[in-house]
Coordinates of C-alpha atoms and ligand atoms in Angstrom, one line a residue:
M1 CA 0.0 0.0 0.0
V2 CA 1.1 3.5 -0.6
K3 CA 1.6 5.9 2.4
S4 CA -1.2 8.3 3.1
I5 CA -1.1 12.0 4.0
K6 CA -2.6 10.8 7.3
D7 CA 0.6 8.8 8.1
L8 CA 2.8 12.0 8.1
D9 CA 3.1 14.7 10.7
I10 CA 2.6 17.8 8.5
T11 CA 1.8 20.4 11.2
G12 CA 3.8 23.6 10.7
K13 CA 5.6 22.0 7.6
K14 CA 5.7 23.5 4.1
V15 CA 3.7 21.0 2.0
L16 CA 3.6 20.9 -1.8
I17 CA 0.4 19.2 -3.0
R18 CA 0.3 18.1 -6.7
V19 CA -3.4 18.5 -7.7
D20 CA -5.1 18.1 -11.0
F21 CA -6.8 21.4 -11.7
N22 CA -6.8 20.7 -15.4
V23 CA -10.5 21.7 -15.5
P24 CA -12.5 22.4 -18.7
L25 CA -12.2 26.2 -19.0
K26 CA -13.9 28.2 -21.8
D27 CA -13.5 32.0 -21.9
G28 CA -12.4 31.9 -18.2
V29 CA -15.6 30.0 -17.2
I30 CA -15.2 26.6 -15.4
N31 CA -17.8 24.2 -16.8
D32 CA -17.0 21.2 -14.5
D33 CA -15.4 21.6 -11.1
T34 CA -15.3 17.9 -10.2
R35 CA -11.5 17.8 -10.1
I36 CA -11.3 20.8 -7.8
R37 CA -14.0 19.4 -5.4
E38 CA -12.2 16.0 -5.3
A39 CA -8.9 17.5 -4.4
A40 CA -10.5 19.8 -1.8
K41 CA -10.7 17.1 0.8
T42 CA -6.9 16.6 0.9
V43 CA -6.2 20.4 0.8
S44 CA -8.7 21.1 3.6
Y45 CA -7.2 18.3 5.7
A46 CA -3.7 19.7 5.3
L47 CA -4.9 23.2 6.2
E48 CA -6.7 21.9 9.3
K49 CA -3.5 20.2 10.4
G50 CA -1.7 23.5 10.3
A51 CA 0.5 22.9 7.3
K52 CA 1.7 25.6 5.0
V53 CA 0.1 24.4 1.8
A54 CA 1.0 25.2 -1.8
L55 CA -0.8 23.6 -4.7
V56 CA 0.8 22.8 -8.0
S57 CA -1.0 21.8 -11.2
H58 CA -1.0 21.9 -14.9
L59 CA -3.7 23.3 -17.1
G60 CA -3.9 22.4 -20.8
R61 CA -0.9 22.2 -23.0
P62 CA 1.1 25.5 -23.0
K63 CA 4.1 23.4 -24.2
G64 CA 6.7 24.9 -21.9
E65 CA 5.8 28.6 -22.7
K66 CA 4.2 31.2 -20.5
N67 CA 0.9 31.5 -22.3
M68 CA -1.8 33.3 -20.3
A69 CA -4.5 31.4 -22.1
Y70 CA -3.6 28.7 -19.7
T71 CA -3.2 30.6 -16.5
L72 CA -4.5 29.0 -13.3
K73 CA -5.7 32.4 -12.0
P74 CA -9.4 31.8 -13.0
V75 CA -9.2 28.5 -11.0
A76 CA -8.0 30.4 -7.9
D77 CA -10.8 33.0 -8.3
Y78 CA -13.3 30.2 -8.7
I79 CA -12.2 28.4 -5.6
N80 CA -12.5 31.6 -3.6
E81 CA -15.8 32.6 -5.1
K82 CA -17.3 29.2 -4.3
S83 CA -15.6 29.2 -0.8
I84 CA -14.2 25.8 -1.5
F85 CA -11.1 26.8 0.6
P86 CA -9.3 30.1 1.0
V87 CA -6.6 30.4 -1.7
V88 CA -4.0 33.0 -2.8
F89 CA -2.7 32.8 -6.4
V90 CA 1.0 33.0 -7.0
S91 CA 2.0 34.1 -10.5
D92 CA 4.9 31.7 -10.8
S93 CA 5.5 28.0 -9.8
V94 CA 9.2 28.3 -8.8
G95 CA 11.6 31.0 -7.6
D96 CA 11.5 33.9 -5.1
E97 CA 7.9 34.6 -5.5
V98 CA 6.9 31.2 -4.1
G99 CA 9.2 31.5 -1.1
K100 CA 7.9 35.0 -0.3
A101 CA 4.3 33.9 -0.6
L102 CA 4.9 31.0 1.8
D103 CA 6.6 33.4 4.3
V104 CA 3.5 35.6 4.5
L105 CA 0.9 32.9 4.1
K106 CA -1.9 33.1 6.6
P107 CA -2.8 29.9 8.5
G108 CA -5.8 28.2 6.9
T109 CA -5.1 29.6 3.5
A110 CA -3.4 27.7 0.6
L111 CA -1.3 29.0 -2.3
L112 CA -2.1 28.0 -5.9
L113 CA 1.0 28.2 -8.0
E114 CA 0.9 29.2 -11.6
N115 CA 0.6 26.5 -14.3
V116 CA 3.7 24.3 -13.9
R117 CA 3.7 23.6 -17.7
F118 CA 4.8 27.2 -18.3
Y119 CA 8.3 25.6 -17.9
K120 CA 9.8 23.2 -20.3
G121 CA 11.5 21.4 -17.4
E122 CA 8.2 20.1 -16.1
E123 CA 7.3 17.6 -18.9
K124 CA 11.0 16.8 -19.4
N125 CA 11.4 16.1 -15.7
D126 CA 14.5 18.3 -15.8
P127 CA 16.5 17.7 -12.6
E128 CA 17.3 21.4 -12.1
F129 CA 13.7 22.4 -12.5
A130 CA 12.6 19.6 -10.1
K131 CA 15.1 21.0 -7.6
E132 CA 13.7 24.5 -7.9
L133 CA 10.2 23.3 -7.5
A134 CA 11.0 21.2 -4.5
A135 CA 13.3 23.8 -2.8
P136 CA 10.9 25.7 -0.6
F137 CA 9.1 22.5 0.7
D138 CA 9.5 19.8 3.4
V139 CA 6.8 17.5 2.3
F140 CA 5.3 16.3 -1.1
I141 CA 1.7 15.0 -1.5
N142 CA 0.4 13.7 -4.7
D143 CA -3.4 13.9 -5.2
A144 CA -3.4 14.1 -9.0
F145 CA -4.1 10.5 -10.1
G146 CA -4.7 11.5 -13.7
T147 CA -1.0 12.5 -14.1
C148 CA 0.6 9.6 -12.1
H149 CA 1.5 7.8 -15.3
R150 CA 3.7 10.7 -16.3
K151 CA 7.3 11.1 -15.3
H152 CA 7.0 14.8 -15.0
A153 CA 8.9 17.0 -12.5
S154 CA 5.9 17.8 -10.4
V155 CA 4.8 14.2 -10.3
Y156 CA 8.1 12.2 -10.3
G157 CA 11.1 14.6 -10.0
V158 CA 10.0 16.4 -6.8
P159 CA 9.1 13.3 -4.7
G160 CA 12.4 11.9 -5.8
L161 CA 14.0 14.8 -3.9
L162 CA 11.9 15.0 -0.8
K163 CA 12.0 12.3 1.9
E164 CA 8.6 13.0 3.4
K165 CA 6.0 12.1 0.8
A166 CA 2.6 10.4 0.5
A167 CA -0.6 10.1 -1.4
G168 CA -3.5 12.5 -0.9
F169 CA -7.0 11.0 -0.3
L170 CA -7.8 10.8 -4.0
V171 CA -4.7 9.0 -5.1
E172 CA -4.8 6.7 -2.0
K173 CA -8.4 5.6 -3.0
E174 CA -7.4 5.1 -6.7
A175 CA -4.4 3.0 -5.7
R176 CA -6.5 0.9 -3.3
Y177 CA -8.9 -0.1 -6.0
F178 CA -6.4 -0.6 -8.8
D179 CA -4.0 -2.5 -6.5
K180 CA -6.8 -4.9 -5.7
I181 CA -7.5 -5.4 -9.4
V182 CA -3.9 -6.1 -10.4
K183 CA -2.9 -8.1 -7.3
N184 CA -5.9 -9.9 -5.9
P185 CA -9.2 -9.4 -7.7
E186 CA -12.2 -11.2 -6.3
R187 CA -13.2 -13.7 -9.0
P188 CA -14.7 -14.1 -11.4
F189 CA -13.2 -10.9 -12.7
A190 CA -14.6 -9.4 -15.9
A191 CA -13.2 -6.6 -18.1
V192 CA -15.4 -4.7 -20.4
L193 CA -13.4 -2.9 -23.1
G194 CA -14.6 -0.6 -25.8
G195 CA -13.7 2.6 -27.6
A196 CA -12.3 3.6 -30.9
K197 CA -9.0 1.6 -31.3
V198 CA -7.5 -1.8 -30.5
S199 CA -4.1 -0.2 -30.8
D200 CA -4.8 2.2 -27.9
K201 CA -5.8 -0.6 -25.6
L202 CA -3.4 -3.3 -26.7
G203 CA -1.2 -3.2 -23.7
V204 CA -4.0 -3.3 -21.3
I205 CA -5.7 -6.2 -23.2
K206 CA -2.5 -8.2 -23.1
S207 CA -2.2 -7.7 -19.3
L208 CA -5.8 -8.5 -18.8
L209 CA -5.3 -11.9 -20.4
D210 CA -3.3 -12.7 -17.3
M211 CA -5.8 -11.3 -14.9
A212 CA -9.3 -11.5 -16.1
D213 CA -11.7 -14.5 -16.4
V214 CA -13.9 -12.8 -18.9
I215 CA -13.2 -10.0 -21.5
L216 CA -16.2 -8.4 -23.3
I217 CA -15.3 -6.4 -26.3
G218 CA -17.4 -3.6 -27.7
G219 CA -17.0 -0.3 -29.6
A220 CA -15.2 0.2 -32.9
M221 CA -12.4 -2.1 -31.7
A222 CA -14.7 -5.1 -31.9
Y223 CA -14.7 -4.9 -35.7
T224 CA -11.0 -5.6 -36.0
F225 CA -11.6 -8.8 -34.0
L226 CA -14.6 -9.7 -36.1
K227 CA -12.8 -9.1 -39.4
Y228 CA -9.9 -11.3 -38.3
K229 CA -12.5 -14.0 -37.5
G230 CA -13.7 -13.8 -41.1
F231 CA -16.9 -11.9 -40.7
S232 CA -17.8 -9.1 -43.0
T233 CA -17.5 -5.7 -41.3
G234 CA -18.7 -3.4 -44.1
T235 CA -17.3 0.1 -43.7
S236 CA -16.8 -0.2 -39.9
I237 CA -13.6 1.1 -38.5
V238 CA -11.0 -1.8 -38.8
E239 CA -7.3 -1.5 -38.0
E240 CA -5.8 -3.7 -40.7
D241 CA -2.4 -3.4 -39.2
Q242 CA -3.7 -4.9 -35.9
L243 CA -5.1 -8.1 -37.4
S244 CA -2.1 -10.2 -36.5
I245 CA -2.0 -8.8 -33.0
V246 CA -5.7 -9.6 -32.6
A247 CA -4.9 -13.1 -33.7
D248 CA -2.3 -13.4 -30.9
I249 CA -4.8 -12.0 -28.4
L250 CA -7.5 -14.6 -29.4
K251 CA -4.9 -17.4 -29.3
T252 CA -3.6 -16.4 -25.9
A253 CA -7.2 -16.0 -24.5
E254 CA -7.9 -19.6 -25.6
K255 CA -4.7 -21.0 -24.1
K256 CA -5.3 -19.2 -20.8
G257 CA -9.0 -20.1 -20.6
V258 CA -10.1 -16.5 -20.7
K259 CA -13.6 -16.1 -22.1
L260 CA -13.3 -13.4 -24.7
M261 CA -16.6 -12.3 -26.1
L262 CA -17.4 -10.3 -29.3
P263 CA -20.6 -8.7 -30.4
V264 CA -23.2 -11.0 -32.1
D265 CA -25.4 -8.2 -33.4
H266 CA -25.1 -4.4 -34.1
V267 CA -26.8 -1.1 -34.7
I268 CA -25.5 0.0 -38.1
S269 CA -25.8 2.9 -40.5
D270 CA -24.8 3.7 -44.1
K271 CA -22.7 6.6 -42.8
F272 CA -21.3 7.9 -39.5
G273 CA -24.2 9.4 -37.6
G274 CA -26.8 8.5 -40.3
E275 CA -30.1 6.7 -39.8
P276 CA -29.7 3.8 -37.4
R277 CA -30.7 0.3 -38.6
A278 CA -30.7 -3.0 -36.7
C279 CA -28.3 -5.7 -37.8
P280 CA -29.4 -8.9 -36.1
E281 CA -26.4 -11.0 -37.2
V282 CA -22.6 -10.9 -36.7
S283 CA -21.8 -10.0 -40.3
I284 CA -22.4 -6.4 -41.4
P285 CA -23.7 -5.8 -44.9
D286 CA -21.6 -4.0 -47.5
G287 CA -21.8 -0.2 -47.4
F288 CA -22.8 -0.2 -43.7
M289 CA -20.8 0.5 -40.5
G290 CA -21.3 -0.8 -37.0
L291 CA -21.9 2.1 -34.5
D292 CA -23.2 0.3 -31.4
I293 CA -23.6 -3.2 -30.0
G294 CA -27.1 -4.7 -30.6
P295 CA -29.7 -6.0 -28.1
E296 CA -28.6 -9.6 -28.3
T297 CA -25.1 -8.6 -27.5
V298 CA -26.3 -6.6 -24.5
K299 CA -28.2 -9.7 -23.4
E300 CA -25.2 -12.0 -23.8
Y301 CA -22.8 -9.5 -22.1
S302 CA -25.3 -8.9 -19.3
K303 CA -25.5 -12.6 -18.6
A304 CA -21.8 -13.0 -18.7
L305 CA -21.5 -10.2 -16.1
E306 CA -24.0 -11.8 -13.7
G307 CA -22.1 -13.6 -10.9
C308 CA -18.9 -11.7 -11.5
K309 CA -17.3 -10.3 -8.3
T310 CA -15.1 -7.7 -9.9
V311 CA -15.7 -5.7 -13.1
L312 CA -13.4 -3.2 -14.8
W313 CA -14.9 -1.0 -17.6
N314 CA -13.0 1.2 -20.0
G315 CA -14.4 2.6 -23.3
P316 CA -17.9 2.9 -24.7
M317 CA -19.7 0.1 -26.6
G318 CA -20.6 2.5 -29.4
V319 CA -20.8 6.1 -30.6
F320 CA -22.6 6.9 -27.3
E321 CA -22.4 10.7 -27.9
Q322 CA -25.2 10.2 -30.4
P323 CA -28.5 9.1 -28.9
A324 CA -29.2 6.6 -31.7
Y325 CA -26.0 4.7 -30.9
S326 CA -25.9 5.1 -27.1
G327 CA -28.3 2.2 -26.2
G328 CA -25.6 -0.4 -25.8
T329 CA -23.3 1.7 -23.7
F330 CA -26.1 2.9 -21.4
A331 CA -27.5 -0.7 -21.1
I332 CA -24.1 -1.9 -20.0
A333 CA -23.7 1.0 -17.6
K334 CA -27.1 0.2 -16.0
K335 CA -26.2 -3.5 -15.8
L336 CA -22.9 -2.7 -14.0
A337 CA -24.8 -0.5 -11.6
S338 CA -27.2 -3.3 -10.7
L339 CA -24.6 -5.9 -10.0
G340 CA -23.8 -4.9 -6.4
V341 CA -20.2 -6.0 -6.7
T342 CA -16.9 -4.1 -7.1
V343 CA -17.1 -2.2 -10.3
I344 CA -14.4 0.2 -11.4
V345 CA -14.9 2.5 -14.3
G346 CA -12.0 4.4 -15.9
G347 CA -11.6 6.6 -18.9
G348 CA -13.4 9.9 -19.6
D349 CA -16.0 8.4 -22.0
S350 CA -17.1 5.5 -19.8
V351 CA -17.2 7.9 -16.8
S352 CA -19.5 10.3 -18.7
A353 CA -21.6 7.3 -19.9
V354 CA -22.2 6.0 -16.3
K355 CA -23.1 9.6 -15.2
K356 CA -25.4 10.1 -18.2
A357 CA -27.1 6.8 -17.5
G358 CA -27.7 7.9 -14.0
A359 CA -25.7 4.9 -12.7
A360 CA -22.8 6.7 -11.1
D361 CA -23.8 6.4 -7.5
K362 CA -24.0 2.6 -7.7
I363 CA -20.5 2.2 -9.1
S364 CA -17.9 1.3 -6.5
H365 CA -15.1 3.4 -8.0
I366 CA -15.1 6.0 -10.8
S367 CA -11.5 6.7 -11.7
T368 CA -10.4 10.3 -12.2
G369 CA -7.7 9.1 -14.7
G370 CA -8.3 7.6 -18.1
G371 CA -4.7 7.0 -19.4
A372 CA -3.5 6.5 -15.8
S373 CA -6.1 3.9 -15.0
L374 CA -5.2 1.9 -18.2
E375 CA -1.5 2.1 -17.4
Y376 CA -2.1 1.0 -13.8
V377 CA -3.7 -2.2 -15.1
E378 CA -1.2 -2.7 -17.9
F379 CA 2.0 -2.3 -15.7
G380 CA 0.6 -3.1 -12.2
T381 CA 1.6 0.3 -10.9
L382 CA 2.4 3.9 -12.0
P383 CA 5.6 5.9 -11.7
G384 CA 4.0 8.7 -9.8
I385 CA 2.7 6.2 -7.2
D386 CA 5.9 4.1 -7.1
I387 CA 8.0 7.1 -6.3
L388 CA 5.9 7.8 -3.2
R389 CA 7.0 4.4 -1.9
A390 CA 10.7 5.0 -2.5
Ligands
LIG1 P1 -11.7 5.7 -26.6 O1 -11.2 7.1 -26.3 O2 -10.7 4.8 -27.3 O3 -12.3 5.1 -25.4 O4 -12.8 5.9 -27.7 C1 -14.0 6.6 -27.4 C2 -14.6 6.9 -28.7 O5 -14.9 5.7 -29.5 C3 -16.0 7.6 -28.5 O6 -15.9 8.9 -29.0 C4 -16.9 6.8 -29.4 O7 -17.8 7.6 -30.1 C5 -16.0 6.0 -30.3 N1 -16.6 4.8 -30.8 C6 -17.1 3.8 -30.1 N2 -17.7 2.8 -30.8 C7 -17.5 3.2 -32.1 C8 -17.8 2.7 -33.4 N3 -18.5 1.5 -33.5 N4 -17.5 3.4 -34.5 C9 -16.9 4.6 -34.4 N5 -16.5 5.1 -33.2 C10 -16.8 4.5 -32.1

């Protein structure tokens, strides 16, 4: 297990907390404050313990340049406006300004440092930059799960330099759920995988072949599997260059006794987003593309999920952004919510699908990291979490 902020004595100490305030911002307006609200528990805890707290985050992709379109100032204003916790904005993330702000910081107030990606050293994990970032602080806390797969200075470099380090509540919870999946899942363990590309999820599928008992495939990536198996896939998205890899996956699944299931029917159309039509068989007619799993597939997948003790879901079953092709994804979301077992959902699209389906409150764990959650399953850990253990 990773050490928690609760295991450290932080009273009176200067504490740098890596948060993920990479919120959707349009014209200075924050459309979704979930990430801020989620990190607030750790920040408030540190403030209550009497720590001198500074928060460091990235926002967007300023590519190592100071670009005010990506300033975190509106985030600081929002936090104060909504009285989430008292915060003072610092217009730099390293250097004298940070030291001075810490010196005059009032108890109970946190600092929010300017976007750490204004410096090239952040994404490169430049040792000099990491040193500058760490310099004013005694303790490092990571509460930004969505960035834990990145070896960046504020995620990996700084905790490599500070002895006292731990996970915030958010990262601790994510690590608890994902550790359970990769080390000791309650069985049967099912993985539901969808989304656009096989190539994006290859690593995680390969790892899941060693862990899962059942793998249910949906989304566009199912068509590469079906094509390999000799079914016609019409104009569906197929990754021709992945056909041999898909062959390996199917062979390995058979050898290891993993039940890998593919769609048996579809919702199709003659063009992306065109009129929907039912396709009650596996093969898709010429000139049509598969855009969602069909009702028989939903039935078969639902049956396969019954009795499972652990389920991991990543990636939608179809083009769920369009109502005509959202049925499969929402049906699976509702099924998962009804199981009453450990269900972990990761990846922005699957998270928004469970929320839209009104199923979020019945899901055991909704991960805040898409890429990070996939890499956790693929590699069994993440660099940003491992370094907290060092
Ligand atoms: P990913 O980011 O890999 O999880 O992919 C999510 C995207 O895959 C969503 O935007 C879906 O609309 C898209 N998607 C899912 N199923 C299909 C499909 N059958 N054809 C085209 N796109 C799809």
